[in-house]
PDB file of N, CA and C in Angstrom:
ATOM      1  N   MET A  28       0.825  -1.185   0.000  1.00  0.00           N
ATOM      2  CA  MET A  28       0.000   0.000   0.000  1.00  0.00           C
ATOM      3  C   MET A  28       0.868   1.247   0.000  1.00  0.00           C
ATOM      4  N   GLN A  29       0.353   2.289  -0.626  1.00  0.00           N
ATOM      5  CA  GLN A  29       1.099   3.546  -0.677  1.00  0.00           C
ATOM      6  C   GLN A  29       0.208   4.681  -0.189  1.00  0.00           C
ATOM      7  N   TRP A  30       0.773   5.547   0.594  1.00  0.00           N
ATOM      8  CA  TRP A  30       0.057   6.704   1.106  1.00  0.00           C
ATOM      9  C   TRP A  30       0.778   7.963   0.670  1.00  0.00           C
ATOM     10  N   GLY A  31       0.034   9.040   0.538  1.00  0.00           N
ATOM     11  CA  GLY A  31       0.614  10.322   0.167  1.00  0.00           C
ATOM     12  C   GLY A  31       1.408  10.921   1.318  1.00  0.00           C
ATOM     13  N   PRO A  32       2.194  11.953   1.039  1.00  0.00           N
ATOM     14  CA  PRO A  32       3.051  12.564   2.057  1.00  0.00           C
ATOM     15  C   PRO A  32       2.302  13.033   3.305  1.00  0.00           C
ATOM     16  N   ALA A  33       1.142  13.638   3.138  1.00  0.00           N
ATOM     17  CA  ALA A  33       0.394  14.129   4.302  1.00  0.00           C
ATOM     18  C   ALA A  33      -0.056  12.972   5.186  1.00  0.00           C
ATOM     19  N   GLU A  34      -0.504  11.889   4.575  1.00  0.00           N
ATOM     20  CA  GLU A  34      -0.936  10.741   5.365  1.00  0.00           C
ATOM     21  C   GLU A  34       0.262  10.057   6.032  1.00  0.00           C
ATOM     22  N   GLN A  35       1.397  10.032   5.355  1.00  0.00           N
ATOM     23  CA  GLN A  35       2.597   9.456   5.956  1.00  0.00           C
ATOM     24  C   GLN A  35       2.993  10.247   7.203  1.00  0.00           C
ATOM     25  N   GLN A  36       2.933  11.571   7.117  1.00  0.00           N
ATOM     26  CA  GLN A  36       3.249  12.400   8.280  1.00  0.00           C
ATOM     27  C   GLN A  36       2.217  12.184   9.385  1.00  0.00           C
ATOM     28  N   ALA A  37       0.959  12.014   9.009  1.00  0.00           N
ATOM     29  CA  ALA A  37      -0.093  11.777   9.998  1.00  0.00           C
ATOM     30  C   ALA A  37       0.146  10.471  10.751  1.00  0.00           C
ATOM     31  N   ILE A  38       0.660   9.463  10.061  1.00  0.00           N
ATOM     32  CA  ILE A  38       0.973   8.193  10.718  1.00  0.00           C
ATOM     33  C   ILE A  38       2.018   8.423  11.807  1.00  0.00           C
ATOM     34  N   ILE A  39       3.052   9.165  11.489  1.00  0.00           N
ATOM     35  CA  ILE A  39       4.110   9.441  12.465  1.00  0.00           C
ATOM     36  C   ILE A  39       3.551  10.233  13.647  1.00  0.00           C
ATOM     37  N   MET A  40       2.714  11.226  13.374  1.00  0.00           N
ATOM     38  CA  MET A  40       2.121  12.014  14.458  1.00  0.00           C
ATOM     39  C   MET A  40       1.203  11.165  15.326  1.00  0.00           C
ATOM     40  N   ASP A  41       0.431  10.273  14.712  1.00  0.00           N
ATOM     41  CA  ASP A  41      -0.442   9.396  15.487  1.00  0.00           C
ATOM     42  C   ASP A  41       0.373   8.517  16.425  1.00  0.00           C
ATOM     43  N   VAL A  42       1.473   7.972  15.934  1.00  0.00           N
ATOM     44  CA  VAL A  42       2.342   7.155  16.788  1.00  0.00           C
ATOM     45  C   VAL A  42       2.903   8.013  17.921  1.00  0.00           C
ATOM     46  N   ALA A  43       3.395   9.195  17.592  1.00  0.00           N
ATOM     47  CA  ALA A  43       3.996  10.075  18.596  1.00  0.00           C
ATOM     48  C   ALA A  43       2.995  10.470  19.675  1.00  0.00           C
ATOM     49  N   ASN A  44       1.732  10.628  19.290  1.00  0.00           N
ATOM     50  CA  ASN A  44       0.702  11.054  20.236  1.00  0.00           C
ATOM     51  C   ASN A  44       0.005   9.895  20.934  1.00  0.00           C
ATOM     52  N   GLY A  45       0.449   8.671  20.653  1.00  0.00           N
ATOM     53  CA  GLY A  45      -0.117   7.507  21.324  1.00  0.00           C
ATOM     54  C   GLY A  45      -1.472   7.072  20.802  1.00  0.00           C
ATOM     55  N   HIS A  46      -1.836   7.512  19.600  1.00  0.00           N
ATOM     56  CA  HIS A  46      -3.113   7.126  19.004  1.00  0.00           C
ATOM     57  C   HIS A  46      -3.000   5.742  18.376  1.00  0.00           C
ATOM     58  N   ALA A  47      -4.129   5.080  18.256  1.00  0.00           N
ATOM     59  CA  ALA A  47      -4.163   3.781  17.586  1.00  0.00           C
ATOM     60  C   ALA A  47      -3.827   3.972  16.108  1.00  0.00           C
ATOM     61  N   VAL A  48      -2.997   3.087  15.584  1.00  0.00           N
ATOM     62  CA  VAL A  48      -2.581   3.149  14.184  1.00  0.00           C
ATOM     63  C   VAL A  48      -2.882   1.803  13.543  1.00  0.00           C
ATOM     64  N   ASP A  49      -3.485   1.839  12.366  1.00  0.00           N
ATOM     65  CA  ASP A  49      -3.779   0.640  11.597  1.00  0.00           C
ATOM     66  C   ASP A  49      -2.502  -0.193  11.437  1.00  0.00           C
ATOM     67  N   GLN A  50      -2.621  -1.505  11.545  1.00  0.00           N
ATOM     68  CA  GLN A  50      -1.449  -2.379  11.494  1.00  0.00           C
ATOM     69  C   GLN A  50      -0.659  -2.222  10.202  1.00  0.00           C
ATOM     70  N   ALA A  51      -1.323  -2.068   9.072  1.00  0.00           N
ATOM     71  CA  ALA A  51      -0.612  -1.909   7.791  1.00  0.00           C
ATOM     72  C   ALA A  51       0.220  -0.631   7.797  1.00  0.00           C
ATOM     73  N   LYS A  52      -0.317   0.426   8.369  1.00  0.00           N
ATOM     74  CA  LYS A  52       0.411   1.693   8.439  1.00  0.00           C
ATOM     75  C   LYS A  52       1.581   1.585   9.406  1.00  0.00           C
ATOM     76  N   LEU A  53       1.365   0.902  10.517  1.00  0.00           N
ATOM     77  CA  LEU A  53       2.444   0.693  11.479  1.00  0.00           C
ATOM     78  C   LEU A  53       3.549  -0.151  10.858  1.00  0.00           C
ATOM     79  N   ASP A  54       3.188  -1.195  10.137  1.00  0.00           N
ATOM     80  CA  ASP A  54       4.178  -2.035   9.454  1.00  0.00           C
ATOM     81  C   ASP A  54       4.998  -1.212   8.468  1.00  0.00           C
ATOM     82  N   TRP A  55       4.337  -0.333   7.721  1.00  0.00           N
ATOM     83  CA  TRP A  55       5.026   0.550   6.770  1.00  0.00           C
ATOM     84  C   TRP A  55       6.069   1.397   7.496  1.00  0.00           C
ATOM     85  N   ALA A  56       5.673   2.023   8.603  1.00  0.00           N
ATOM     86  CA  ALA A  56       6.576   2.907   9.338  1.00  0.00           C
ATOM     87  C   ALA A  56       7.749   2.135   9.941  1.00  0.00           C
ATOM     88  N   VAL A  57       7.493   0.944  10.449  1.00  0.00           N
ATOM     89  CA  VAL A  57       8.565   0.119  11.014  1.00  0.00           C
ATOM     90  C   VAL A  57       9.512  -0.334   9.905  1.00  0.00           C
ATOM     91  N   ARG A  58       8.964  -0.760   8.779  1.00  0.00           N
ATOM     92  CA  ARG A  58       9.780  -1.241   7.659  1.00  0.00           C
ATOM     93  C   ARG A  58      10.744  -0.160   7.166  1.00  0.00           C
ATOM     94  N   LEU A  59      10.314   1.093   7.170  1.00  0.00           N
ATOM     95  CA  LEU A  59      11.165   2.188   6.706  1.00  0.00           C
ATOM     96  C   LEU A  59      12.053   2.772   7.808  1.00  0.00           C
ATOM     97  N   GLY A  60      11.918   2.256   9.020  1.00  0.00           N
ATOM     98  CA  GLY A  60      12.762   2.718  10.115  1.00  0.00           C
ATOM     99  C   GLY A  60      12.272   3.990  10.781  1.00  0.00           C
ATOM    100  N   TYR A  61      11.038   4.389  10.492  1.00  0.00           N
ATOM    101  CA  TYR A  61      10.487   5.605  11.086  1.00  0.00           C
ATOM    102  C   TYR A  61       9.939   5.350  12.484  1.00  0.00           C
ATOM    103  N   VAL A  62       9.634   4.101  12.769  1.00  0.00           N
ATOM    104  CA  VAL A  62       9.059   3.704  14.052  1.00  0.00           C
ATOM    105  C   VAL A  62       9.724   2.407  14.486  1.00  0.00           C
ATOM    106  N   ILE A  63       9.947   2.269  15.780  1.00  0.00           N
ATOM    107  CA  ILE A  63      10.402   1.001  16.347  1.00  0.00           C
ATOM    108  C   ILE A  63       9.376   0.552  17.378  1.00  0.00           C
ATOM    109  N   MET A  64       9.386  -0.734  17.660  1.00  0.00           N
ATOM    110  CA  MET A  64       8.507  -1.261  18.698  1.00  0.00           C
ATOM    111  C   MET A  64       9.317  -1.371  19.981  1.00  0.00           C
ATOM    112  N   ASN A  65       8.851  -0.709  21.017  1.00  0.00           N
ATOM    113  CA  ASN A  65       9.522  -0.680  22.307  1.00  0.00           C
ATOM    114  C   ASN A  65       8.566  -1.277  23.334  1.00  0.00           C
ATOM    115  N   ASP A  66       8.802  -2.538  23.707  1.00  0.00           N
ATOM    116  CA  ASP A  66       7.908  -3.241  24.637  1.00  0.00           C
ATOM    117  C   ASP A  66       6.458  -3.175  24.183  1.00  0.00           C
ATOM    118  N   GLU A  67       6.212  -3.573  22.946  1.00  0.00           N
ATOM    119  CA  GLU A  67       4.870  -3.617  22.362  1.00  0.00           C
ATOM    120  C   GLU A  67       4.281  -2.240  22.051  1.00  0.00           C
ATOM    121  N   GLU A  68       5.002  -1.176  22.360  1.00  0.00           N
ATOM    122  CA  GLU A  68       4.535   0.181  22.071  1.00  0.00           C
ATOM    123  C   GLU A  68       5.374   0.784  20.953  1.00  0.00           C
ATOM    124  N   PRO A  69       4.728   1.351  19.937  1.00  0.00           N
ATOM    125  CA  PRO A  69       5.491   1.995  18.865  1.00  0.00           C
ATOM    126  C   PRO A  69       6.096   3.310  19.335  1.00  0.00           C
ATOM    127  N   GLU A  70       7.278   3.612  18.826  1.00  0.00           N
ATOM    128  CA  GLU A  70       7.987   4.837  19.189  1.00  0.00           C
ATOM    129  C   GLU A  70       8.632   5.411  17.926  1.00  0.00           C
ATOM    130  N   VAL A  71       8.466   6.711  17.720  1.00  0.00           N
ATOM    131  CA  VAL A  71       9.038   7.368  16.549  1.00  0.00           C
ATOM    132  C   VAL A  71      10.554   7.457  16.718  1.00  0.00           C
ATOM    133  N   THR A  72      11.288   7.102  15.671  1.00  0.00           N
ATOM    134  CA  THR A  72      12.752   7.165  15.686  1.00  0.00           C
ATOM    135  C   THR A  72      13.221   8.543  15.217  1.00  0.00           C
ATOM    136  N   ASP A  73      14.517   8.786  15.345  1.00  0.00           N
ATOM    137  CA  ASP A  73      15.086  10.034  14.818  1.00  0.00           C
ATOM    138  C   ASP A  73      14.833  10.141  13.317  1.00  0.00           C
ATOM    139  N   GLU A  74      14.936   9.008  12.608  1.00  0.00           N
ATOM    140  CA  GLU A  74      14.667   9.007  11.173  1.00  0.00           C
ATOM    141  C   GLU A  74      13.218   9.391  10.889  1.00  0.00           C
ATOM    142  N   GLY A  75      12.324   8.927  11.740  1.00  0.00           N
ATOM    143  CA  GLY A  75      10.916   9.279  11.587  1.00  0.00           C
ATOM    144  C   GLY A  75      10.680  10.768  11.771  1.00  0.00           C
ATOM    145  N   TRP A  76      11.344  11.354  12.765  1.00  0.00           N
ATOM    146  CA  TRP A  76      11.205  12.799  12.982  1.00  0.00           C
ATOM    147  C   TRP A  76      11.835  13.583  11.842  1.00  0.00           C
ATOM    148  N   ASP A  77      12.967  13.106  11.335  1.00  0.00           N
ATOM    149  CA  ASP A  77      13.588  13.773  10.179  1.00  0.00           C
ATOM    150  C   ASP A  77      12.644  13.749   8.981  1.00  0.00           C
ATOM    151  N   PHE A  78      12.033  12.590   8.732  1.00  0.00           N
ATOM    152  CA  PHE A  78      11.074  12.477   7.637  1.00  0.00           C
ATOM    153  C   PHE A  78       9.890  13.412   7.868  1.00  0.00           C
ATOM    154  N   PHE A  79       9.395  13.447   9.084  1.00  0.00           N
ATOM    155  CA  PHE A  79       8.240  14.292   9.402  1.00  0.00           C
ATOM    156  C   PHE A  79       8.550  15.766   9.129  1.00  0.00           C
ATOM    157  N   HIS A  80       9.709  16.217   9.566  1.00  0.00           N
ATOM    158  CA  HIS A  80      10.061  17.630   9.414  1.00  0.00           C
ATOM    159  C   HIS A  80      10.466  17.984   7.984  1.00  0.00           C
ATOM    160  N   ALA A  81      10.895  16.999   7.210  1.00  0.00           N
ATOM    161  CA  ALA A  81      11.287  17.267   5.820  1.00  0.00           C
ATOM    162  C   ALA A  81      10.072  17.500   4.927  1.00  0.00           C
ATOM    163  N   GLY A  82       8.921  16.960   5.333  1.00  0.00           N
ATOM    164  CA  GLY A  82       7.713  17.072   4.510  1.00  0.00           C
ATOM    165  C   GLY A  82       7.131  18.399   4.591  1.00  0.00           C
TER     166      GLY A  82
END
């Protein structure tokens, strides 16, 4: 699946704010290194924040 830039940034913000994120979207973010799983909880990585701010 592919999402546009605004939706990609929204995924990162949802993770950062502790909101529920669809599993496919979470998998996308983890696969690209934007999010890691920390004790079953997703956490935005530095790469994720760089991507967020670049958009």
